[in-house]
Amino acid sequence: MERLSYTLSAPIPAGGTKPRAIVGVVASGNLEVLLERALAPDLCTVEIATAAHGFAEIWAAVVADFVARRAAGGLRIAINDGGARPDTVALRLAQGARLIAGDAA
Amino acid sequence: MTPAFEPEALSWYEGSARQRIAALVDPGSFREAVGPEERATSPHLALFDLPEQFDDGMIVGQAAFKGTPILVAAQEGRFMGGAVGEVHGAKLVGLLRAAKSLALDVLVLFDTGGVRLQEANAGETAIAEIMRAVVEARLSGSRVVGLIGGRSGCYGGGGLIAGCCSALLVTEQGRIGVTGPEVIETNRGVEEFDARDRALVWRTMGGKHRYLIGGADRYVDDGPEAFRAAVRDVLAAPGRLDLATLDAEQARLERRLARFGAARDATDIWSALGVAEAPAVPGLSTQAFRAVALGRESAHDAR
C-alpha cells in the first residue's frame, strides 16, 4: 500500500453544513472518497491509500486540479483506492464535493 | 438544475449498498452506526497489502420503515465480493443484538460470496456468531428479513445466515446457495457443474428456482418499490420461532428431499411441481412466472 498526503490552500470554501459525505466503493478500478468538514475554510487535506504504487505525480496533479476548481475549502479528504484511473478519481472527488455541499439532514 | 439521483429508478442489482438502503427506507431516516468516519477497518487486509474500506463493506444502522423504527444492515457486494471479515461480521452481530434488546425487526440486504479468505478464521467465527444472534433475535420476537438481489448473490456463510432468517425476498438476479458455482466446478469437475454456463447457474441457484422450491418467501422485481411492498407484506405476518416451527420445517425438508432428491436438473423439479413448460420458466415475466409458480413448494417460517 502506498500512502500519500497532500495539504493545499483552497480558494473556494465548501458550501452547505453536512459534517461528512462518502462516495464510491473500493473495487478494481474504483475508489472511495470520505470527506469531512474539519479544517479552516481555506485549507484542504487529502490522504490517499492506494494499491497501485508509483503514481504520486499523477495523484498530486489530480488533487491540485480538484482543489483549484471545486469547493474543497475546509475539507479533510481520505481516499481508499483500488487502482482507479485519474478521470475516475476526478469524478469521485467532484461527486463528493457536490454531496457534502448539501444541508445537514 | 442539479441532476439529482432518483432513488425509485434504482436497479437493486446495479446499486450500491448505501443506495439500496436510501431507496428502501423512509427518505432521510437512516442513521448509521459505526459509520465510515470511525474508520473501523479490517485489521487483517494490510498484512496482504490489500486496500481497506472505511465501513469494511458492511453498513448498519437504524431507520424508519413506513414510519416504524427498524434496523438495517447492507453488504457492499463490490468490495471484496461482499465477503465477511472480522469487522464486517462484528457489525452485523452488534446490530442483531441491538434488535433483541430494542425489540425491533431487522432487514439484512445480503450481497456476499461468503467468508473473506484473507481473514478466514475470524470470518468463519463471525458467521457462527451472526447465526446465533439471528436465532436469539428471532426467539425474542424480532423478525429478521433477508433481501437478496445483488451481484454477488448470497453464498457461503451468507447462505447459512439466510437460512436462519424469518423470511427471504429474492429477485430473478438474486442467487442463494452455500457452495458457489466456481467452487463446485473446482472441487467436482466441470462435468458436475459448469460454472461458465450462466443459464445452469441461475436455474440451479437463482431467484426463480429458490422461490419455486420454497427456499425464498417472496419473488420481487429488481427495484426498491417491489422490495418495499414485499417487506411490508412479510412484516405484517406473525414472526415466531419455536420447537413446533422447527419440527414442521424438518418434516417439510424431508418431504422435499423425498420428492425431488433424484432430479438431475432444476427443470425436472419444475415439471414435477406442475409447471407445464418448465424450460420456458427463465424467460417468463414476473407476472407470468407468479402464475405458473402457484403450485410451488411452500416456504415455512424457519425454511
mmCIF file with all atom_site columns, C-alpha atoms in Angstrom, chain B residues 94-267:
data_model
loop_
_atom_site.group_PDB
_atom_site.id
_atom_site.type_symbol
_atom_site.label_atom_id
_atom_site.label_alt_id
_atom_site.label_comp_id
_atom_site.label_asym_id
_atom_site.label_entity_id
_atom_site.label_seq_id
_atom_site.pdbx_PDB_ins_code
_atom_site.Cartn_x
_atom_site.Cartn_y
_atom_site.Cartn_z
_atom_site.occupancy
_atom_site.B_iso_or_equiv
_atom_site.pdbx_formal_charge
_atom_site.auth_seq_id
_atom_site.auth_comp_id
_atom_site.auth_asym_id
_atom_site.auth_atom_id
_atom_site.pdbx_PDB_model_num
ATOM 1   C CA . GLY B 1 94  ? -23.923 -5.932  17.084  1.00 0.00 ? 94  GLY B CA 1
ATOM 2   C CA . LEU B 1 95  ? -26.961 -4.898  15.071  1.00 0.00 ? 95  LEU B CA 1
ATOM 3   C CA . LEU B 1 96  ? -28.741 -8.213  15.706  1.00 0.00 ? 96  LEU B CA 1
ATOM 4   C CA . ARG B 1 97  ? -28.055 -7.977  19.436  1.00 0.00 ? 97  ARG B CA 1
ATOM 5   C CA . ALA B 1 98  ? -29.432 -4.442  19.368  1.00 0.00 ? 98  ALA B CA 1
ATOM 6   C CA . ALA B 1 99  ? -32.546 -5.821  17.640  1.00 0.00 ? 99  ALA B CA 1
ATOM 7   C CA . LYS B 1 100 ? -33.065 -8.139  20.569  1.00 0.00 ? 100 LYS B CA 1
ATOM 8   C CA . SER B 1 101 ? -32.595 -5.501  23.266  1.00 0.00 ? 101 SER B CA 1
ATOM 9   C CA . LEU B 1 102 ? -34.590 -2.816  21.406  1.00 0.00 ? 102 LEU B CA 1
ATOM 10  C CA . ALA B 1 103 ? -37.275 -5.313  20.244  1.00 0.00 ? 103 ALA B CA 1
ATOM 11  C CA . LEU B 1 104 ? -37.002 -4.151  16.619  1.00 0.00 ? 104 LEU B CA 1
ATOM 12  C CA . ASP B 1 105 ? -37.202 -6.032  13.336  1.00 0.00 ? 105 ASP B CA 1
ATOM 13  C CA . VAL B 1 106 ? -34.116 -6.260  11.125  1.00 0.00 ? 106 VAL B CA 1
ATOM 14  C CA . LEU B 1 107 ? -33.639 -6.052  7.367   1.00 0.00 ? 107 LEU B CA 1
ATOM 15  C CA . VAL B 1 108 ? -30.446 -7.665  6.065   1.00 0.00 ? 108 VAL B CA 1
ATOM 16  C CA . LEU B 1 109 ? -29.550 -6.657  2.497   1.00 0.00 ? 109 LEU B CA 1
ATOM 17  C CA . PHE B 1 110 ? -27.328 -9.577  1.514   1.00 0.00 ? 110 PHE B CA 1
ATOM 18  C CA . ASP B 1 111 ? -24.696 -9.299  -1.224  1.00 0.00 ? 111 ASP B CA 1
ATOM 19  C CA . THR B 1 112 ? -21.895 -11.700 -0.443  1.00 0.00 ? 112 THR B CA 1
ATOM 20  C CA . GLY B 1 113 ? -19.745 -14.533 -1.743  1.00 0.00 ? 113 GLY B CA 1
ATOM 21  C CA . GLY B 1 114 ? -19.154 -15.814 1.794   1.00 0.00 ? 114 GLY B CA 1
ATOM 22  C CA . VAL B 1 115 ? -16.201 -15.592 4.151   1.00 0.00 ? 115 VAL B CA 1
ATOM 23  C CA . ARG B 1 116 ? -13.244 -13.355 3.253   1.00 0.00 ? 116 ARG B CA 1
ATOM 24  C CA . LEU B 1 117 ? -10.355 -15.745 2.610   1.00 0.00 ? 117 LEU B CA 1
ATOM 25  C CA . GLN B 1 118 ? -7.727  -13.315 3.951   1.00 0.00 ? 118 GLN B CA 1
ATOM 26  C CA . GLU B 1 119 ? -9.329  -13.432 7.392   1.00 0.00 ? 119 GLU B CA 1
ATOM 27  C CA . ALA B 1 120 ? -10.861 -16.863 7.171   1.00 0.00 ? 120 ALA B CA 1
ATOM 28  C CA . ASN B 1 121 ? -10.893 -17.944 10.826  1.00 0.00 ? 121 ASN B CA 1
ATOM 29  C CA . ALA B 1 122 ? -12.234 -14.609 12.047  1.00 0.00 ? 122 ALA B CA 1
ATOM 30  C CA . GLY B 1 123 ? -14.777 -14.653 9.229   1.00 0.00 ? 123 GLY B CA 1
ATOM 31  C CA . GLU B 1 124 ? -15.995 -18.181 9.990   1.00 0.00 ? 124 GLU B CA 1
ATOM 32  C CA . THR B 1 125 ? -16.332 -17.263 13.661  1.00 0.00 ? 125 THR B CA 1
ATOM 33  C CA . ALA B 1 126 ? -18.266 -14.167 12.636  1.00 0.00 ? 126 ALA B CA 1
ATOM 34  C CA . ILE B 1 127 ? -20.695 -16.278 10.569  1.00 0.00 ? 127 ILE B CA 1
ATOM 35  C CA . ALA B 1 128 ? -21.335 -18.528 13.569  1.00 0.00 ? 128 ALA B CA 1
ATOM 36  C CA . GLU B 1 129 ? -21.860 -15.514 15.845  1.00 0.00 ? 129 GLU B CA 1
ATOM 37  C CA . ILE B 1 130 ? -24.236 -13.945 13.327  1.00 0.00 ? 130 ILE B CA 1
ATOM 38  C CA . MET B 1 131 ? -26.310 -17.134 13.066  1.00 0.00 ? 131 MET B CA 1
ATOM 39  C CA . ARG B 1 132 ? -26.553 -17.332 16.837  1.00 0.00 ? 132 ARG B CA 1
ATOM 40  C CA . ALA B 1 133 ? -27.525 -13.665 17.028  1.00 0.00 ? 133 ALA B CA 1
ATOM 41  C CA . VAL B 1 134 ? -30.199 -14.142 14.324  1.00 0.00 ? 134 VAL B CA 1
ATOM 42  C CA . VAL B 1 135 ? -31.727 -17.029 16.236  1.00 0.00 ? 135 VAL B CA 1
ATOM 43  C CA . GLU B 1 136 ? -31.610 -15.166 19.547  1.00 0.00 ? 136 GLU B CA 1
ATOM 44  C CA . ALA B 1 137 ? -33.200 -12.082 17.993  1.00 0.00 ? 137 ALA B CA 1
ATOM 45  C CA . ARG B 1 138 ? -35.946 -14.257 16.495  1.00 0.00 ? 138 ARG B CA 1
ATOM 46  C CA . LEU B 1 139 ? -36.540 -16.120 19.752  1.00 0.00 ? 139 LEU B CA 1
ATOM 47  C CA . SER B 1 140 ? -37.061 -12.782 21.453  1.00 0.00 ? 140 SER B CA 1
ATOM 48  C CA . GLY B 1 141 ? -39.728 -11.886 18.878  1.00 0.00 ? 141 GLY B CA 1
ATOM 49  C CA . SER B 1 142 ? -37.836 -9.803  16.302  1.00 0.00 ? 142 SER B CA 1
ATOM 50  C CA . ARG B 1 143 ? -38.173 -10.659 12.647  1.00 0.00 ? 143 ARG B CA 1
ATOM 51  C CA . VAL B 1 144 ? -35.008 -10.889 10.564  1.00 0.00 ? 144 VAL B CA 1
ATOM 52  C CA . VAL B 1 145 ? -35.780 -10.456 6.874   1.00 0.00 ? 145 VAL B CA 1
ATOM 53  C CA . GLY B 1 146 ? -33.201 -11.134 4.150   1.00 0.00 ? 146 GLY B CA 1
ATOM 54  C CA . LEU B 1 147 ? -33.282 -9.197  0.866   1.00 0.00 ? 147 LEU B CA 1
ATOM 55  C CA . ILE B 1 148 ? -31.332 -10.842 -1.945  1.00 0.00 ? 148 ILE B CA 1
ATOM 56  C CA . GLY B 1 149 ? -30.789 -9.323  -5.368  1.00 0.00 ? 149 GLY B CA 1
ATOM 57  C CA . GLY B 1 150 ? -27.182 -8.125  -5.542  1.00 0.00 ? 150 GLY B CA 1
ATOM 58  C CA . ARG B 1 151 ? -24.406 -9.023  -7.960  1.00 0.00 ? 151 ARG B CA 1
ATOM 59  C CA . SER B 1 152 ? -22.581 -11.326 -5.597  1.00 0.00 ? 152 SER B CA 1
ATOM 60  C CA . GLY B 1 153 ? -25.695 -13.255 -4.628  1.00 0.00 ? 153 GLY B CA 1
ATOM 61  C CA . CYS B 1 154 ? -25.843 -14.792 -1.156  1.00 0.00 ? 154 CYS B CA 1
ATOM 62  C CA . TYR B 1 155 ? -23.297 -17.566 -0.889  1.00 0.00 ? 155 TYR B CA 1
ATOM 63  C CA . GLY B 1 156 ? -21.136 -19.389 1.622   1.00 0.00 ? 156 GLY B CA 1
ATOM 64  C CA . GLY B 1 157 ? -21.769 -18.263 5.181   1.00 0.00 ? 157 GLY B CA 1
ATOM 65  C CA . GLY B 1 158 ? -24.213 -15.723 3.762   1.00 0.00 ? 158 GLY B CA 1
ATOM 66  C CA . GLY B 1 159 ? -26.350 -18.617 2.543   1.00 0.00 ? 159 GLY B CA 1
ATOM 67  C CA . LEU B 1 160 ? -26.236 -20.156 6.011   1.00 0.00 ? 160 LEU B CA 1
ATOM 68  C CA . ILE B 1 161 ? -27.301 -16.896 7.642   1.00 0.00 ? 161 ILE B CA 1
ATOM 69  C CA . ALA B 1 162 ? -30.089 -16.525 5.082   1.00 0.00 ? 162 ALA B CA 1
ATOM 70  C CA . GLY B 1 163 ? -31.318 -19.981 6.075   1.00 0.00 ? 163 GLY B CA 1
ATOM 71  C CA . CYS B 1 164 ? -31.761 -18.703 9.657   1.00 0.00 ? 164 CYS B CA 1
ATOM 72  C CA . CYS B 1 165 ? -33.863 -15.679 8.654   1.00 0.00 ? 165 CYS B CA 1
ATOM 73  C CA . SER B 1 166 ? -37.603 -15.268 9.262   1.00 0.00 ? 166 SER B CA 1
ATOM 74  C CA . ALA B 1 167 ? -38.255 -14.601 5.586   1.00 0.00 ? 167 ALA B CA 1
ATOM 75  C CA . LEU B 1 168 ? -36.288 -14.168 2.360   1.00 0.00 ? 168 LEU B CA 1
ATOM 76  C CA . LEU B 1 169 ? -37.126 -11.890 -0.554  1.00 0.00 ? 169 LEU B CA 1
ATOM 77  C CA . VAL B 1 170 ? -35.356 -12.600 -3.818  1.00 0.00 ? 170 VAL B CA 1
ATOM 78  C CA . THR B 1 171 ? -35.184 -11.146 -7.321  1.00 0.00 ? 171 THR B CA 1
ATOM 79  C CA . GLU B 1 172 ? -34.642 -13.033 -10.546 1.00 0.00 ? 172 GLU B CA 1
ATOM 80  C CA . GLN B 1 173 ? -30.982 -11.939 -10.488 1.00 0.00 ? 173 GLN B CA 1
ATOM 81  C CA . GLY B 1 174 ? -30.571 -12.897 -6.842  1.00 0.00 ? 174 GLY B CA 1
ATOM 82  C CA . ARG B 1 175 ? -28.810 -16.171 -6.109  1.00 0.00 ? 175 ARG B CA 1
ATOM 83  C CA . ILE B 1 176 ? -28.881 -18.178 -2.897  1.00 0.00 ? 176 ILE B CA 1
ATOM 84  C CA . GLY B 1 177 ? -26.564 -21.052 -2.089  1.00 0.00 ? 177 GLY B CA 1
ATOM 85  C CA . VAL B 1 178 ? -23.757 -22.238 0.126   1.00 0.00 ? 178 VAL B CA 1
ATOM 86  C CA . THR B 1 179 ? -21.158 -23.590 -2.292  1.00 0.00 ? 179 THR B CA 1
ATOM 87  C CA . GLY B 1 180 ? -20.866 -21.286 -5.296  1.00 0.00 ? 180 GLY B CA 1
ATOM 88  C CA . PRO B 1 181 ? -20.623 -22.399 -8.941  1.00 0.00 ? 181 PRO B CA 1
ATOM 89  C CA . GLU B 1 182 ? -16.861 -21.934 -9.286  1.00 0.00 ? 182 GLU B CA 1
ATOM 90  C CA . VAL B 1 183 ? -16.174 -23.827 -6.069  1.00 0.00 ? 183 VAL B CA 1
ATOM 91  C CA . ILE B 1 184 ? -18.303 -26.789 -7.156  1.00 0.00 ? 184 ILE B CA 1
ATOM 92  C CA . GLU B 1 185 ? -16.544 -26.895 -10.511 1.00 0.00 ? 185 GLU B CA 1
ATOM 93  C CA . THR B 1 186 ? -13.105 -26.655 -8.889  1.00 0.00 ? 186 THR B CA 1
ATOM 94  C CA . ASN B 1 187 ? -13.798 -29.481 -6.470  1.00 0.00 ? 187 ASN B CA 1
ATOM 95  C CA . ARG B 1 188 ? -16.016 -31.809 -8.501  1.00 0.00 ? 188 ARG B CA 1
ATOM 96  C CA . GLY B 1 189 ? -15.119 -31.059 -12.091 1.00 0.00 ? 189 GLY B CA 1
ATOM 97  C CA . VAL B 1 190 ? -16.842 -29.375 -14.994 1.00 0.00 ? 190 VAL B CA 1
ATOM 98  C CA . GLU B 1 191 ? -18.989 -32.455 -15.643 1.00 0.00 ? 191 GLU B CA 1
ATOM 99  C CA . GLU B 1 192 ? -20.582 -31.955 -12.238 1.00 0.00 ? 192 GLU B CA 1
ATOM 100 C CA . PHE B 1 193 ? -21.185 -28.229 -12.677 1.00 0.00 ? 193 PHE B CA 1
ATOM 101 C CA . ASP B 1 194 ? -20.095 -25.882 -15.456 1.00 0.00 ? 194 ASP B CA 1
ATOM 102 C CA . ALA B 1 195 ? -19.709 -22.528 -13.698 1.00 0.00 ? 195 ALA B CA 1
ATOM 103 C CA . ARG B 1 196 ? -19.476 -20.708 -17.046 1.00 0.00 ? 196 ARG B CA 1
ATOM 104 C CA . ASP B 1 197 ? -22.947 -21.918 -18.002 1.00 0.00 ? 197 ASP B CA 1
ATOM 105 C CA . ARG B 1 198 ? -24.877 -18.928 -16.695 1.00 0.00 ? 198 ARG B CA 1
ATOM 106 C CA . ALA B 1 199 ? -28.260 -20.459 -17.527 1.00 0.00 ? 199 ALA B CA 1
ATOM 107 C CA . LEU B 1 200 ? -27.336 -23.514 -15.450 1.00 0.00 ? 200 LEU B CA 1
ATOM 108 C CA . VAL B 1 201 ? -26.139 -21.338 -12.548 1.00 0.00 ? 201 VAL B CA 1
ATOM 109 C CA . TRP B 1 202 ? -29.355 -19.316 -12.457 1.00 0.00 ? 202 TRP B CA 1
ATOM 110 C CA . ARG B 1 203 ? -31.740 -22.208 -12.872 1.00 0.00 ? 203 ARG B CA 1
ATOM 111 C CA . THR B 1 204 ? -29.948 -24.035 -10.042 1.00 0.00 ? 204 THR B CA 1
ATOM 112 C CA . MET B 1 205 ? -29.347 -21.154 -7.613  1.00 0.00 ? 205 MET B CA 1
ATOM 113 C CA . GLY B 1 206 ? -31.289 -18.179 -8.982  1.00 0.00 ? 206 GLY B CA 1
ATOM 114 C CA . GLY B 1 207 ? -34.308 -16.406 -7.541  1.00 0.00 ? 207 GLY B CA 1
ATOM 115 C CA . LYS B 1 208 ? -36.971 -18.156 -9.621  1.00 0.00 ? 208 LYS B CA 1
ATOM 116 C CA . HIS B 1 209 ? -35.764 -21.626 -8.658  1.00 0.00 ? 209 HIS B CA 1
ATOM 117 C CA . ARG B 1 210 ? -35.372 -20.752 -4.977  1.00 0.00 ? 210 ARG B CA 1
ATOM 118 C CA . TYR B 1 211 ? -38.877 -19.348 -4.924  1.00 0.00 ? 211 TYR B CA 1
ATOM 119 C CA . LEU B 1 212 ? -40.303 -22.431 -6.660  1.00 0.00 ? 212 LEU B CA 1
ATOM 120 C CA . ILE B 1 213 ? -38.725 -24.891 -4.232  1.00 0.00 ? 213 ILE B CA 1
ATOM 121 C CA . GLY B 1 214 ? -39.698 -22.884 -1.159  1.00 0.00 ? 214 GLY B CA 1
ATOM 122 C CA . GLY B 1 215 ? -36.210 -21.521 -0.476  1.00 0.00 ? 215 GLY B CA 1
ATOM 123 C CA . ALA B 1 216 ? -37.490 -17.946 -0.611  1.00 0.00 ? 216 ALA B CA 1
ATOM 124 C CA . ASP B 1 217 ? -40.767 -16.425 0.547   1.00 0.00 ? 217 ASP B CA 1
ATOM 125 C CA . ARG B 1 218 ? -41.338 -13.630 -1.966  1.00 0.00 ? 218 ARG B CA 1
ATOM 126 C CA . TYR B 1 219 ? -40.290 -13.187 -5.586  1.00 0.00 ? 219 TYR B CA 1
ATOM 127 C CA . VAL B 1 220 ? -39.806 -9.487  -6.335  1.00 0.00 ? 220 VAL B CA 1
ATOM 128 C CA . ASP B 1 221 ? -38.838 -7.186  -9.191  1.00 0.00 ? 221 ASP B CA 1
ATOM 129 C CA . ASP B 1 222 ? -35.402 -5.590  -9.265  1.00 0.00 ? 222 ASP B CA 1
ATOM 130 C CA . GLY B 1 223 ? -36.334 -2.267  -7.651  1.00 0.00 ? 223 GLY B CA 1
ATOM 131 C CA . PRO B 1 224 ? -36.994 -0.532  -4.316  1.00 0.00 ? 224 PRO B CA 1
ATOM 132 C CA . GLU B 1 225 ? -40.791 -0.352  -4.621  1.00 0.00 ? 225 GLU B CA 1
ATOM 133 C CA . ALA B 1 226 ? -41.060 -4.124  -5.162  1.00 0.00 ? 226 ALA B CA 1
ATOM 134 C CA . PHE B 1 227 ? -38.817 -4.778  -2.159  1.00 0.00 ? 227 PHE B CA 1
ATOM 135 C CA . ARG B 1 228 ? -40.734 -2.278  -0.001  1.00 0.00 ? 228 ARG B CA 1
ATOM 136 C CA . ALA B 1 229 ? -44.058 -3.937  -0.817  1.00 0.00 ? 229 ALA B CA 1
ATOM 137 C CA . ALA B 1 230 ? -42.644 -7.390  -0.024  1.00 0.00 ? 230 ALA B CA 1
ATOM 138 C CA . VAL B 1 231 ? -41.046 -6.194  3.230   1.00 0.00 ? 231 VAL B CA 1
ATOM 139 C CA . ARG B 1 232 ? -44.333 -4.643  4.332   1.00 0.00 ? 232 ARG B CA 1
ATOM 140 C CA . ASP B 1 233 ? -46.023 -7.915  3.474   1.00 0.00 ? 233 ASP B CA 1
ATOM 141 C CA . VAL B 1 234 ? -43.714 -10.215 5.463   1.00 0.00 ? 234 VAL B CA 1
ATOM 142 C CA . LEU B 1 235 ? -43.529 -7.836  8.440   1.00 0.00 ? 235 LEU B CA 1
ATOM 143 C CA . ALA B 1 236 ? -47.326 -7.990  8.673   1.00 0.00 ? 236 ALA B CA 1
ATOM 144 C CA . ALA B 1 237 ? -47.166 -11.768 9.178   1.00 0.00 ? 237 ALA B CA 1
ATOM 145 C CA . PRO B 1 238 ? -46.519 -13.104 12.679  1.00 0.00 ? 238 PRO B CA 1
ATOM 146 C CA . GLY B 1 239 ? -42.870 -13.982 13.258  1.00 0.00 ? 239 GLY B CA 1
ATOM 147 C CA . ARG B 1 240 ? -42.337 -16.944 15.502  1.00 0.00 ? 240 ARG B CA 1
ATOM 148 C CA . LEU B 1 241 ? -39.603 -19.456 16.136  1.00 0.00 ? 241 LEU B CA 1
ATOM 149 C CA . ASP B 1 242 ? -40.167 -22.390 18.446  1.00 0.00 ? 242 ASP B CA 1
ATOM 150 C CA . LEU B 1 243 ? -39.818 -26.164 18.523  1.00 0.00 ? 243 LEU B CA 1
ATOM 151 C CA . ALA B 1 244 ? -43.074 -26.693 16.626  1.00 0.00 ? 244 ALA B CA 1
ATOM 152 C CA . THR B 1 245 ? -41.817 -24.427 13.807  1.00 0.00 ? 245 THR B CA 1
ATOM 153 C CA . LEU B 1 246 ? -38.577 -26.357 13.563  1.00 0.00 ? 246 LEU B CA 1
ATOM 154 C CA . ASP B 1 247 ? -40.314 -29.744 13.615  1.00 0.00 ? 247 ASP B CA 1
ATOM 155 C CA . ALA B 1 248 ? -42.608 -28.641 10.813  1.00 0.00 ? 248 ALA B CA 1
ATOM 156 C CA . GLU B 1 249 ? -39.626 -27.337 8.897   1.00 0.00 ? 249 GLU B CA 1
ATOM 157 C CA . GLN B 1 250 ? -37.750 -30.605 9.297   1.00 0.00 ? 250 GLN B CA 1
ATOM 158 C CA . ALA B 1 251 ? -40.758 -32.530 8.023   1.00 0.00 ? 251 ALA B CA 1
ATOM 159 C CA . ARG B 1 252 ? -41.107 -30.165 5.064   1.00 0.00 ? 252 ARG B CA 1
ATOM 160 C CA . LEU B 1 253 ? -37.446 -30.566 4.084   1.00 0.00 ? 253 LEU B CA 1
ATOM 161 C CA . GLU B 1 254 ? -37.656 -34.365 4.366   1.00 0.00 ? 254 GLU B CA 1
ATOM 162 C CA . ARG B 1 255 ? -40.704 -34.313 2.106   1.00 0.00 ? 255 ARG B CA 1
ATOM 163 C CA . ARG B 1 256 ? -38.919 -32.106 -0.361  1.00 0.00 ? 256 ARG B CA 1
ATOM 164 C CA . LEU B 1 257 ? -35.901 -34.380 -0.463  1.00 0.00 ? 257 LEU B CA 1
ATOM 165 C CA . ALA B 1 258 ? -38.066 -37.459 -0.988  1.00 0.00 ? 258 ALA B CA 1
ATOM 166 C CA . ARG B 1 259 ? -39.957 -35.708 -3.751  1.00 0.00 ? 259 ARG B CA 1
ATOM 167 C CA . PHE B 1 260 ? -37.067 -34.145 -5.677  1.00 0.00 ? 260 PHE B CA 1
ATOM 168 C CA . GLY B 1 261 ? -33.929 -35.914 -4.447  1.00 0.00 ? 261 GLY B CA 1
ATOM 169 C CA . ALA B 1 262 ? -33.478 -37.882 -7.686  1.00 0.00 ? 262 ALA B CA 1
ATOM 170 C CA . ALA B 1 263 ? -33.925 -34.872 -10.015 1.00 0.00 ? 263 ALA B CA 1
ATOM 171 C CA . ARG B 1 264 ? -30.964 -34.273 -12.357 1.00 0.00 ? 264 ARG B CA 1
ATOM 172 C CA . ASP B 1 265 ? -31.830 -30.705 -13.249 1.00 0.00 ? 265 ASP B CA 1
ATOM 173 C CA . ALA B 1 266 ? -33.949 -27.875 -11.886 1.00 0.00 ? 266 ALA B CA 1
ATOM 174 C CA . THR B 1 267 ? -36.302 -28.202 -14.871 1.00 0.00 ? 267 THR B CA 1
#
